[in-house]
mmCIF file of C-alpha atoms in Angstrom:
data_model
loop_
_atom_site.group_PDB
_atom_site.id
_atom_site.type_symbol
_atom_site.label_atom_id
_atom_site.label_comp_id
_atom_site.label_asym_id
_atom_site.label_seq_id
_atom_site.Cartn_x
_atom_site.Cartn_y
_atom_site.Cartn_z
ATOM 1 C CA UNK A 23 -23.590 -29.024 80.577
ATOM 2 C CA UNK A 24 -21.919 -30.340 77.668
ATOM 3 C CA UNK A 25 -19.976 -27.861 75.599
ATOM 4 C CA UNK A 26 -21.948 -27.244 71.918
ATOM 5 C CA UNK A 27 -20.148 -28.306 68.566
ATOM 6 C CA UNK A 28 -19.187 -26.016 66.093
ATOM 7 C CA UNK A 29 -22.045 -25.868 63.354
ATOM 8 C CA UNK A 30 -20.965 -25.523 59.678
ATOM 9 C CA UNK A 31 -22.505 -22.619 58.846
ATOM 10 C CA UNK A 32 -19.918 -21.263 62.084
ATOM 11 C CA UNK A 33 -16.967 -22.894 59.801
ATOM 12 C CA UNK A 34 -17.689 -21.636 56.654
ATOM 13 C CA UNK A 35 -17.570 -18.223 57.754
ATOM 14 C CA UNK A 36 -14.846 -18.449 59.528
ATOM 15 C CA UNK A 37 -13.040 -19.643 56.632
ATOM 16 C CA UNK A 38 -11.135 -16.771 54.814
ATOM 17 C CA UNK A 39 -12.979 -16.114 51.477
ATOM 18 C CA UNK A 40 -10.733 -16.738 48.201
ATOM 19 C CA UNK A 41 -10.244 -12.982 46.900
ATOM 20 C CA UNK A 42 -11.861 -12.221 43.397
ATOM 21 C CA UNK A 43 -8.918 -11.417 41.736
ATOM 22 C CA UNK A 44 -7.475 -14.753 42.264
ATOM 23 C CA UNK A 45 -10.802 -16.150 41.102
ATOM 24 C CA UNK A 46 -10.753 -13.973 38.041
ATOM 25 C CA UNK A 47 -7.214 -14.197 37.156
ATOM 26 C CA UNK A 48 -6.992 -17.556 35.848
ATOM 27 C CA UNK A 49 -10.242 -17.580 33.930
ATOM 28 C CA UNK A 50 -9.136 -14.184 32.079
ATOM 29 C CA UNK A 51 -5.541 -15.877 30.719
ATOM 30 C CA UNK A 52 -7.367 -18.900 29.990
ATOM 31 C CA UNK A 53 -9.848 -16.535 27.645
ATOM 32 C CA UNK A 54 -7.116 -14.410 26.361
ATOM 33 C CA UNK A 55 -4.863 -17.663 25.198
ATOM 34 C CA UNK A 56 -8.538 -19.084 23.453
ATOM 35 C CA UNK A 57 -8.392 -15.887 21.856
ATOM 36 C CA UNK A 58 -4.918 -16.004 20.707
ATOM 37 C CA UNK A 59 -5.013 -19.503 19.633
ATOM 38 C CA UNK A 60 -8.304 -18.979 17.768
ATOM 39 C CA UNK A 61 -6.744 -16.240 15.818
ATOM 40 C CA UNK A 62 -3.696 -17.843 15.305
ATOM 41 C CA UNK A 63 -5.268 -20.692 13.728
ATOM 42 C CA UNK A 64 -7.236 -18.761 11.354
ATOM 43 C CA UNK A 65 -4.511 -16.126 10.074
ATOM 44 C CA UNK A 66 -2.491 -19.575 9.183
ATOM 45 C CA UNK A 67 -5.224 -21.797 8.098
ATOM 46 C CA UNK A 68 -6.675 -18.938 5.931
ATOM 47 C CA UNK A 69 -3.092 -18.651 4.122
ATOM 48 C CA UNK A 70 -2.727 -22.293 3.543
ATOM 49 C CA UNK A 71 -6.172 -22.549 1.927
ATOM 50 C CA UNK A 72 -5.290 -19.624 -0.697
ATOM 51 C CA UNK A 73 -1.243 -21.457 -1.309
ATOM 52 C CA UNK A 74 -3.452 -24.680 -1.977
ATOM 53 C CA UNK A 75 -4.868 -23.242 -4.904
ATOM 54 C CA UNK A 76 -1.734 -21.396 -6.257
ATOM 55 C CA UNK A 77 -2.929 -20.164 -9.507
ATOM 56 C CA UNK A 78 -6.400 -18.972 -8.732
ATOM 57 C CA UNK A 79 -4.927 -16.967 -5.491
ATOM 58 C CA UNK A 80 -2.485 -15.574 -7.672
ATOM 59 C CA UNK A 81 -4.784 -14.218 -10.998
ATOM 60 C CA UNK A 82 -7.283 -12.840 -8.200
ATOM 61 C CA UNK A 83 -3.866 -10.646 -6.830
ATOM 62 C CA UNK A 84 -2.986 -9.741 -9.926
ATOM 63 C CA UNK A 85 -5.800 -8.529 -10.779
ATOM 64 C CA UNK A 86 -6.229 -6.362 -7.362
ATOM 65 C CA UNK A 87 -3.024 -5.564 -8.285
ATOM 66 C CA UNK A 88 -3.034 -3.886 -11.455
ATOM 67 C CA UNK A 89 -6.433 -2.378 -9.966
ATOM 68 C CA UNK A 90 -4.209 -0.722 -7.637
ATOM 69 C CA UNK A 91 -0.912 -0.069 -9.259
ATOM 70 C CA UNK A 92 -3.300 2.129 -12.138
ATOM 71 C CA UNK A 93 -3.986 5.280 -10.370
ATOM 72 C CA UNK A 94 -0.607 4.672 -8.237
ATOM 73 C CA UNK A 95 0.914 5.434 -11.603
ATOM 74 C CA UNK A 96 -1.447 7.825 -12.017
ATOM 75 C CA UNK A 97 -0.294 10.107 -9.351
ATOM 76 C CA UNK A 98 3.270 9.765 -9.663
ATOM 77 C CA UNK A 99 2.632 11.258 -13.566
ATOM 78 C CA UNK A 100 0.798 13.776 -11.764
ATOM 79 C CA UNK A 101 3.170 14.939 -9.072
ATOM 80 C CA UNK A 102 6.230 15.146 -11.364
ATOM 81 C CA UNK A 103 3.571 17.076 -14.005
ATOM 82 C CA UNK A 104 3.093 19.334 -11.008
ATOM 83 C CA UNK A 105 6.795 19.918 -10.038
ATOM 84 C CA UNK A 106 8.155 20.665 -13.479
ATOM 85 C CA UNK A 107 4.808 22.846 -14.308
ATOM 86 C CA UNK A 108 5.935 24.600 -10.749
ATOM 87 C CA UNK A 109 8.243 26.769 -11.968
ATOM 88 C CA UNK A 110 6.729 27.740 -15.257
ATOM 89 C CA UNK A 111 3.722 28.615 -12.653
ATOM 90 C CA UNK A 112 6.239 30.969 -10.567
ATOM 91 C CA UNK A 113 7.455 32.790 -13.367
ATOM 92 C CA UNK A 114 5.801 35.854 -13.516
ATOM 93 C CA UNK A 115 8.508 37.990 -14.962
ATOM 94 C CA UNK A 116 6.823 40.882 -17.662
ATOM 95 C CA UNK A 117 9.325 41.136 -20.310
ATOM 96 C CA UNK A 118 9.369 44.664 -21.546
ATOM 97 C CA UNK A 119 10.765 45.166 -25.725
ATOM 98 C CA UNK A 120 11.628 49.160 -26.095
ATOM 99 C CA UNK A 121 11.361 50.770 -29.062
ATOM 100 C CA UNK A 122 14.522 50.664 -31.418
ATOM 101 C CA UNK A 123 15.250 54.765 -30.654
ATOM 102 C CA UNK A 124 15.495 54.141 -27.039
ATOM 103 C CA UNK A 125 18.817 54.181 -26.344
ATOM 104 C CA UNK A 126 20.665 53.163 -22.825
ATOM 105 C CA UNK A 127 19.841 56.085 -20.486
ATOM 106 C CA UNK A 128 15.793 56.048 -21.778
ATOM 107 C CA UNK A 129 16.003 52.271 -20.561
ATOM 108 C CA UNK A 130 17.943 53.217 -17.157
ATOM 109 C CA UNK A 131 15.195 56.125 -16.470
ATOM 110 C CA UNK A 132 12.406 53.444 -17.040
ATOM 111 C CA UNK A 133 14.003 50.877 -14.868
ATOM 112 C CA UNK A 134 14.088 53.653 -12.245
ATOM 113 C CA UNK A 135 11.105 54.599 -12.671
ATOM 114 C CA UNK A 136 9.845 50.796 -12.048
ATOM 115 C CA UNK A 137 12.085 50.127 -8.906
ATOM 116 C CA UNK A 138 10.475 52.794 -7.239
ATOM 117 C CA UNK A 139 6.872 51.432 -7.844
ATOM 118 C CA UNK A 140 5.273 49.266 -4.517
ATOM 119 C CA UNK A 141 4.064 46.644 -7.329
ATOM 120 C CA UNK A 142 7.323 45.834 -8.564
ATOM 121 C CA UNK A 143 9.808 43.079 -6.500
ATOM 122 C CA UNK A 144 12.546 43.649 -8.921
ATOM 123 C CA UNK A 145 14.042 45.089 -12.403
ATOM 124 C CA UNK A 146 16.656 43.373 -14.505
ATOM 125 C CA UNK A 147 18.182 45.541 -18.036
ATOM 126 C CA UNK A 148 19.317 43.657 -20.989
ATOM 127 C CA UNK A 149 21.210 46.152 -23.510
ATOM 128 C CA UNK A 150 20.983 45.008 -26.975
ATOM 129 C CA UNK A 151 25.045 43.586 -26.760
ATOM 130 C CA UNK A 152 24.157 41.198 -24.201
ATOM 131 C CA UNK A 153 21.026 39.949 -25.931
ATOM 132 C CA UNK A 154 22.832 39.512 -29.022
ATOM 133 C CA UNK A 155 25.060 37.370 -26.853
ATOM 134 C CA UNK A 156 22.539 35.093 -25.593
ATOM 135 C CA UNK A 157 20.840 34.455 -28.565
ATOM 136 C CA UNK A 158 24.396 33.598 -30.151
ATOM 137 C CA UNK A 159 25.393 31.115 -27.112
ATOM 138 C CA UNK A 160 21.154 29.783 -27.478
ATOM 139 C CA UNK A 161 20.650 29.789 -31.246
ATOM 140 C CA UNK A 162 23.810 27.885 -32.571
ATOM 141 C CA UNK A 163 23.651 31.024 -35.323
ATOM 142 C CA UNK A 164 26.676 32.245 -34.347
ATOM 143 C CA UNK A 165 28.151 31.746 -37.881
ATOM 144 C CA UNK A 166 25.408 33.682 -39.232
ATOM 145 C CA UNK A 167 24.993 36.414 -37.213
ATOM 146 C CA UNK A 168 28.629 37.634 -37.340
ATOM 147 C CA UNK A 169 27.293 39.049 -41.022
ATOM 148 C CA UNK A 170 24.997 41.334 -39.252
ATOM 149 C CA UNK A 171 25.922 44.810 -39.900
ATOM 150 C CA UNK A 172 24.428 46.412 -36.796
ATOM 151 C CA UNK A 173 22.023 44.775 -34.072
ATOM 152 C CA UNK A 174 18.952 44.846 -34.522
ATOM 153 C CA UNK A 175 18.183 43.787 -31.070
ATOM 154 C CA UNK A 176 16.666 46.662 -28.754
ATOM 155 C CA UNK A 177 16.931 47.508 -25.013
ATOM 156 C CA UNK A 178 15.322 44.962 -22.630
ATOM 157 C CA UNK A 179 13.636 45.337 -19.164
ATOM 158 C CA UNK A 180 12.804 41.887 -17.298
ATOM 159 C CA UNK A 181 10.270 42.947 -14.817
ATOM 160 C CA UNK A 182 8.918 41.226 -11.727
ATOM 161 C CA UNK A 183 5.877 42.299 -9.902
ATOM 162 C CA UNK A 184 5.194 41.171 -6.540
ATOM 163 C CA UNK A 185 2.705 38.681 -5.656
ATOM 164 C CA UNK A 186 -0.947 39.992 -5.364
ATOM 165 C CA UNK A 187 -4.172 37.937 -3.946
ATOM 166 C CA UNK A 188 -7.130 37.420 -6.346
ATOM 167 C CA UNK A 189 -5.374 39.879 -9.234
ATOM 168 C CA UNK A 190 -6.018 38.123 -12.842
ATOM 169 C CA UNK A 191 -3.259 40.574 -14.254
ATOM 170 C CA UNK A 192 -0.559 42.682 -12.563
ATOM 171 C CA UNK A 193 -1.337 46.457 -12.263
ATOM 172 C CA UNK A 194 2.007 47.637 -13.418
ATOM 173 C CA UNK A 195 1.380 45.678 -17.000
ATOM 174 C CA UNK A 196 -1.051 48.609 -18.005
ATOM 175 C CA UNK A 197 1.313 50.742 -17.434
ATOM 176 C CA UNK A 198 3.851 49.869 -19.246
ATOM 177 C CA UNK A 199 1.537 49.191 -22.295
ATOM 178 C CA UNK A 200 0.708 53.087 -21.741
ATOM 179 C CA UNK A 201 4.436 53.690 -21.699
ATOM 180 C CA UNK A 202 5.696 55.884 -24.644
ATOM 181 C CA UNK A 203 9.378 53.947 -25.254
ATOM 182 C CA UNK A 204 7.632 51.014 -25.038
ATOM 183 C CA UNK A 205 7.866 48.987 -28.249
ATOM 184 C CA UNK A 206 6.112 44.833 -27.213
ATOM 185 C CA UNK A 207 4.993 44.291 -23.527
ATOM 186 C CA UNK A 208 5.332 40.194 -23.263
ATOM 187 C CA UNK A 209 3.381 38.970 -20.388
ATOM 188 C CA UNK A 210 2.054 35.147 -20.718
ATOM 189 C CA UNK A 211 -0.582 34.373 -17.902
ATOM 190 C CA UNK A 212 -3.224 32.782 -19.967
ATOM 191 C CA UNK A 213 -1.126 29.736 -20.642
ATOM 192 C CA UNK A 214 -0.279 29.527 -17.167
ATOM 193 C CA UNK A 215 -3.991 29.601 -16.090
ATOM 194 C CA UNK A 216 -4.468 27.073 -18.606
ATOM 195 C CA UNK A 217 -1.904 24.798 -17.301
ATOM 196 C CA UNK A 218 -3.139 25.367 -13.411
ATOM 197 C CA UNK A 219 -6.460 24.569 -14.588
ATOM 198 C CA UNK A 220 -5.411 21.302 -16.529
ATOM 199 C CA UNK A 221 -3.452 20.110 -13.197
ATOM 200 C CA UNK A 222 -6.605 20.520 -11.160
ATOM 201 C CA UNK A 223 -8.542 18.659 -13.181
ATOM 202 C CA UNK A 224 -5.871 15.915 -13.707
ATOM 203 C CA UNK A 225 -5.635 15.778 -9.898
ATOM 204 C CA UNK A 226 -9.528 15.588 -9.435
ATOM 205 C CA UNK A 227 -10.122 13.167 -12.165
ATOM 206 C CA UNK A 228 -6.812 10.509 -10.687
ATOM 207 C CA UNK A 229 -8.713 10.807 -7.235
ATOM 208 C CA UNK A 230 -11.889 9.644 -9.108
ATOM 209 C CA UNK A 231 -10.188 6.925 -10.388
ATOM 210 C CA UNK A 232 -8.571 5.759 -7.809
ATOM 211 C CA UNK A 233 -11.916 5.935 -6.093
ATOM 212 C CA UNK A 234 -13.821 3.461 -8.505
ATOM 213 C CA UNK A 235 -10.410 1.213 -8.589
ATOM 214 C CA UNK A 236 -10.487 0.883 -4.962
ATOM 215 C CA UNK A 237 -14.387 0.064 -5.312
ATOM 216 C CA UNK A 238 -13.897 -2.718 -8.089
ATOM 217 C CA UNK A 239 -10.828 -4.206 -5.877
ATOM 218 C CA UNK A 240 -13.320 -4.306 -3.058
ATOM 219 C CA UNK A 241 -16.139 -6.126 -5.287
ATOM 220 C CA UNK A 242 -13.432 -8.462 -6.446
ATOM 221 C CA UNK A 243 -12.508 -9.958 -2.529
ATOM 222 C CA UNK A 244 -16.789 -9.574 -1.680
ATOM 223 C CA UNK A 245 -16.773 -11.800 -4.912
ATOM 224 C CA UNK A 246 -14.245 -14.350 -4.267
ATOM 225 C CA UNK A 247 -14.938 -14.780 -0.456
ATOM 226 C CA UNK A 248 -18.231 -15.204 -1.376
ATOM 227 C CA UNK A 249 -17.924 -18.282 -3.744
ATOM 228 C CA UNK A 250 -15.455 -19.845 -1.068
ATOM 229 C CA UNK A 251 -18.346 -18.988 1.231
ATOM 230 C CA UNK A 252 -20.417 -21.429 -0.671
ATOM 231 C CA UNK A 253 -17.903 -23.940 -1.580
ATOM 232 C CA UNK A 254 -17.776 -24.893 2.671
ATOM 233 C CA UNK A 255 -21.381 -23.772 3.200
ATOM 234 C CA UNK A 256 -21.820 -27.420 4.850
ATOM 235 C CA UNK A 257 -19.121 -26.701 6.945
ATOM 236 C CA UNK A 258 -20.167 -23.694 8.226
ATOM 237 C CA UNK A 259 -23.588 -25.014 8.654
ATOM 238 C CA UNK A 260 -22.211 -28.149 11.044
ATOM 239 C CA UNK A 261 -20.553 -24.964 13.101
ATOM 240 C CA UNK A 262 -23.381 -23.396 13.467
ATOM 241 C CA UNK A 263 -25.158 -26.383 14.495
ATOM 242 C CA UNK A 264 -22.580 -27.107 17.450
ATOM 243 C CA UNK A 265 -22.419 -23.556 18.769
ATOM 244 C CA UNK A 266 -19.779 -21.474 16.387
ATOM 245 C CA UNK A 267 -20.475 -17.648 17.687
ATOM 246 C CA UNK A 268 -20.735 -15.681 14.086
ATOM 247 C CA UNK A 269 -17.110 -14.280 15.054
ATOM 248 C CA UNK A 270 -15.544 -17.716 14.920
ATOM 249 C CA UNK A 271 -17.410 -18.170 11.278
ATOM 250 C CA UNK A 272 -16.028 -15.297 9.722
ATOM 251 C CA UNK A 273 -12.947 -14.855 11.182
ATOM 252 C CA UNK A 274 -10.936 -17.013 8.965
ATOM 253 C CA UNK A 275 -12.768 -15.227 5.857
ATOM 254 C CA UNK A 276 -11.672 -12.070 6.910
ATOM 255 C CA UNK A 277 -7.836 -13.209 7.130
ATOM 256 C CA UNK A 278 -8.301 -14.319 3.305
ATOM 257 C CA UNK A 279 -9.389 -10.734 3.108
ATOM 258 C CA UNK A 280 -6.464 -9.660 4.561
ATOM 259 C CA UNK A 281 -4.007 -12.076 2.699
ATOM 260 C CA UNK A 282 -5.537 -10.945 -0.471
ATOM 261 C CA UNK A 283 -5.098 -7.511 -0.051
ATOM 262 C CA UNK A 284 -1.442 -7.746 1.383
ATOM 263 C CA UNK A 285 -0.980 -10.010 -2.252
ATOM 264 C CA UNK A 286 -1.995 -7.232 -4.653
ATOM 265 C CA UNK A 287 -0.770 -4.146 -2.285
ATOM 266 C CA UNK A 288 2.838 -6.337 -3.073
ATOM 267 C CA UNK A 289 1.894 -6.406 -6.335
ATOM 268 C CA UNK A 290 1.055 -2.974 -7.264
ATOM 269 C CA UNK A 291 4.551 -1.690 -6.208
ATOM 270 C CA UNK A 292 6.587 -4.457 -7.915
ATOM 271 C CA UNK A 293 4.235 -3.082 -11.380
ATOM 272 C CA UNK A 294 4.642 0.627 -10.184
ATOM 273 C CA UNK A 295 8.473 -0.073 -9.710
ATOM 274 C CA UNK A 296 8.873 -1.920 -12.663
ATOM 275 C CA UNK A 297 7.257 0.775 -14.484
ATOM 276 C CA UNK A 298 9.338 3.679 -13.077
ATOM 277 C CA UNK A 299 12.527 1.854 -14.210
ATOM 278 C CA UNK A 300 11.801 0.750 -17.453
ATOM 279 C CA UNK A 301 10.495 4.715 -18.553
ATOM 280 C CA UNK A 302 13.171 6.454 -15.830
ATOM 281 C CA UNK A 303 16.787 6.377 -18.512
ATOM 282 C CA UNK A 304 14.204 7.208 -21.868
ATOM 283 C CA UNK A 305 12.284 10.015 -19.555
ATOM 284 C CA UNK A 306 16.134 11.787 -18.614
ATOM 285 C CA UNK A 307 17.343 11.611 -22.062
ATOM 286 C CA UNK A 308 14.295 13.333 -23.198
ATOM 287 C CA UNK A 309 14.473 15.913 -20.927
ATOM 288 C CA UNK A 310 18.175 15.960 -21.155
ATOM 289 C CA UNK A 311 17.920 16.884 -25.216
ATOM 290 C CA UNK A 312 15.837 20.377 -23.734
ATOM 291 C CA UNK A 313 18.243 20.744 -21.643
ATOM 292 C CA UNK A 314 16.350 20.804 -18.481
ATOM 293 C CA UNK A 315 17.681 19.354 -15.117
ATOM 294 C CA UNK A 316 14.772 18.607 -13.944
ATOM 295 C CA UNK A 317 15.057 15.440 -11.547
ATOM 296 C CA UNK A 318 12.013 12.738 -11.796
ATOM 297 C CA UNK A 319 10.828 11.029 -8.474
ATOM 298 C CA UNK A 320 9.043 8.254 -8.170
ATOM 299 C CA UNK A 321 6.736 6.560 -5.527
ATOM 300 C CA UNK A 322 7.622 8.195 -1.764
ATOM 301 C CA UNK A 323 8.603 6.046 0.838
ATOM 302 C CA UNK A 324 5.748 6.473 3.177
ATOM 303 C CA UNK A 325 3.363 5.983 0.371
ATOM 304 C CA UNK A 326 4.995 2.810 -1.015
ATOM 305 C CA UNK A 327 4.659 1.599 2.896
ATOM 306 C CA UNK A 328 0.872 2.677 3.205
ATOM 307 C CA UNK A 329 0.113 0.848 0.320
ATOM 308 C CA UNK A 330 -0.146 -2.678 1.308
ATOM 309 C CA UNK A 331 -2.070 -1.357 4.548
ATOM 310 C CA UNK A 332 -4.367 0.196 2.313
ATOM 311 C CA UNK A 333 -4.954 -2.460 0.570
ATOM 312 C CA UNK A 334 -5.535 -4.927 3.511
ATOM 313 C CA UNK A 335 -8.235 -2.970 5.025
ATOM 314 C CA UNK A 336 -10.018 -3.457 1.298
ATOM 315 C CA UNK A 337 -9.601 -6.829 1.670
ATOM 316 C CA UNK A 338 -10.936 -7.265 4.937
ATOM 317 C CA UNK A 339 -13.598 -4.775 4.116
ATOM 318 C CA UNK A 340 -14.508 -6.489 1.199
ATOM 319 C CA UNK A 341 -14.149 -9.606 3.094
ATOM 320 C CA UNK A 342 -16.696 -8.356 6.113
ATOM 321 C CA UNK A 343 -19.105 -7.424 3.786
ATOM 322 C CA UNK A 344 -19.573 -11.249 2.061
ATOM 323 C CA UNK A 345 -19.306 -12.688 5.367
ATOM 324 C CA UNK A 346 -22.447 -10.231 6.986
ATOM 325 C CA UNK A 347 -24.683 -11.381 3.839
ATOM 326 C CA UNK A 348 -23.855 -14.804 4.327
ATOM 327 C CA UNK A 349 -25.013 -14.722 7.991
ATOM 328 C CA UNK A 350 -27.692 -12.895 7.868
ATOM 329 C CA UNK A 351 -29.158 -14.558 5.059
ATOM 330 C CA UNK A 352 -28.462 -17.995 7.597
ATOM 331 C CA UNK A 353 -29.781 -16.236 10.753
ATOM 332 C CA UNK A 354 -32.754 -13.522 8.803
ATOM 333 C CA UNK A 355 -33.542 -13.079 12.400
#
């Protein structure tokens, strides 16, 4: 007879259900801003503990630096070695002396005779008038040759093979060694081996060196983060005790990392630039005096940019690797 009430379970479920996204939104910015601030507060708090002890943060940089700025200095040596040896390296050119008899047409029949070969890219005759030239404009005996009663230069043939895979010699240099108006064949490719195999092992032996630099620069952060490890070991131990995740411990340790290897990756180009313009005005005249035009270059761009991001990952590598020991020695399980 009387009408039944409602029961609760009847009004919960007709109740619309909140939606999980508007459950799940909230608690994800409220995680993300923990996050943020968490990091915040370490990449700040880590710099103000290194500026609070000025001089040791700075002879631990310096260090790092010069650690870095070696083989930086290294390979810049290198690389301009490498350019200026490049076209000593390139020229192949066989330079062919005929024998004082020969006169013009002999040398025009042998360059002929050359141009038509597969081997050869190209031929270049030097009579004896325009050698005695060049030596006069080259010597600075131009006073003393004008007592010359004849020239005593002979006919000249500059040749250039073409380029051939895996060949120590050219084939066309027996040939012309074979040749019967052939006085000197001049052909230097020992030297250049020589100087191919010197830059390889130059290159090989910077890389190893950088190598163990990179190494000692990473021992040197494991080292310091390590003794400011134990100078707040009671700190870290009170963390611990109240919860701190092992992230929260080390993150402000690996921001010292970090700062520490931004420090010294600074520091290493103001050396390497320093360097380049104190030896860049002696270096020109030098060259200047052989008079070679060859144009020095220093540090690229995108190198002198990777540098201090190089640098920073040592850091923080070094940095990760003191911070691991220290918590597993605390937690061995």
């Amino acid at each position: 007879m009387f009408a039944k009430k409602p029961t609760g379970n009847r009004l919960k479920a007709t109740a619309p259900p909140p939606r999980a996204a508007e459950r799940a939104a909230p608690r994800r910015r409220l995680g993300f801003s923990s996050w943020r601030d968490q990091h915040l507060y370490s990449f700040f708090s880590s710099l103000g503990r290194l500026l609070a002890r000025p001089w040791a943060t700075a002879l631990t940089a310096l260090v790092m630096g010069l650690a870095l700025a070696l083989p930086l200095l290294f390979l810049i040596l290198l690389d301009n070695a490498r350019a200026l040896a490049g076209g000593w390296q390139d020229a192949r050119e066989i330079t062919v002396f005929l024998k004082p008899a020969a006169d013009a047409q002999a040398s025009a029949a042998l360059a002929a005779k050359l141009r038509m070969r597969g081997d050869v890219a190209a031929v270049k005759q030097t009579t004896p008038e325009q050698g005695l030239e060049e030596f006069r404009a080259m010597s600075g005996f131009s006073d003393a040759l004008d007592v010359l009663q004849f020239n005593p230069l002979p006919h000249v043939l500059i040749v250039t093979p073409r380029e051939t895979q895996g060949a120590v010699e050219p084939a066309v240099l027996a040939d012309l060694r074979a040749e019967a108006q052939v006085d000197l064949v001049q052909y230097d490719a020992a030297w250049r081996r020589r100087l191919g195999a010197i830059l390889g092992l130059s290159q090989r032996s910077v890389l190893v060196l950088a190598g163990l630099l990179a190494l000692a620069t990473l021992l040197v952060v494991g080292n310091t983060v390590r003794l400011d490890i134990q100078s707040r070991a009671e700190e870290i131990a009170v963390m611990q005790l109240i919860g701190a995740s092992p992230g929260f411990v080390r993150r402000p340790f690996l921001y010292t990392g970090i700062w520490y290897g931004l420090f010294s990756g600074a520091l290493a180009l103001i050396v390497v630039f320093a360097v380049q313009w104190a030896l860049h005005a002696p270096v020109n005249h030098l060259l200047e005096s052989y008079d070679n035009r060859f144009i020095l270059h220093g540090l690229p761009l995108l190198a002198a940019l990777a540098v201090p991001v190089l640098s920073a990952v040592l850091g923080w590598l070094g940095a990760m690797l003191a911070t691991a020991r220290h918590l597993a020695e605390a937690h061995p399980d």
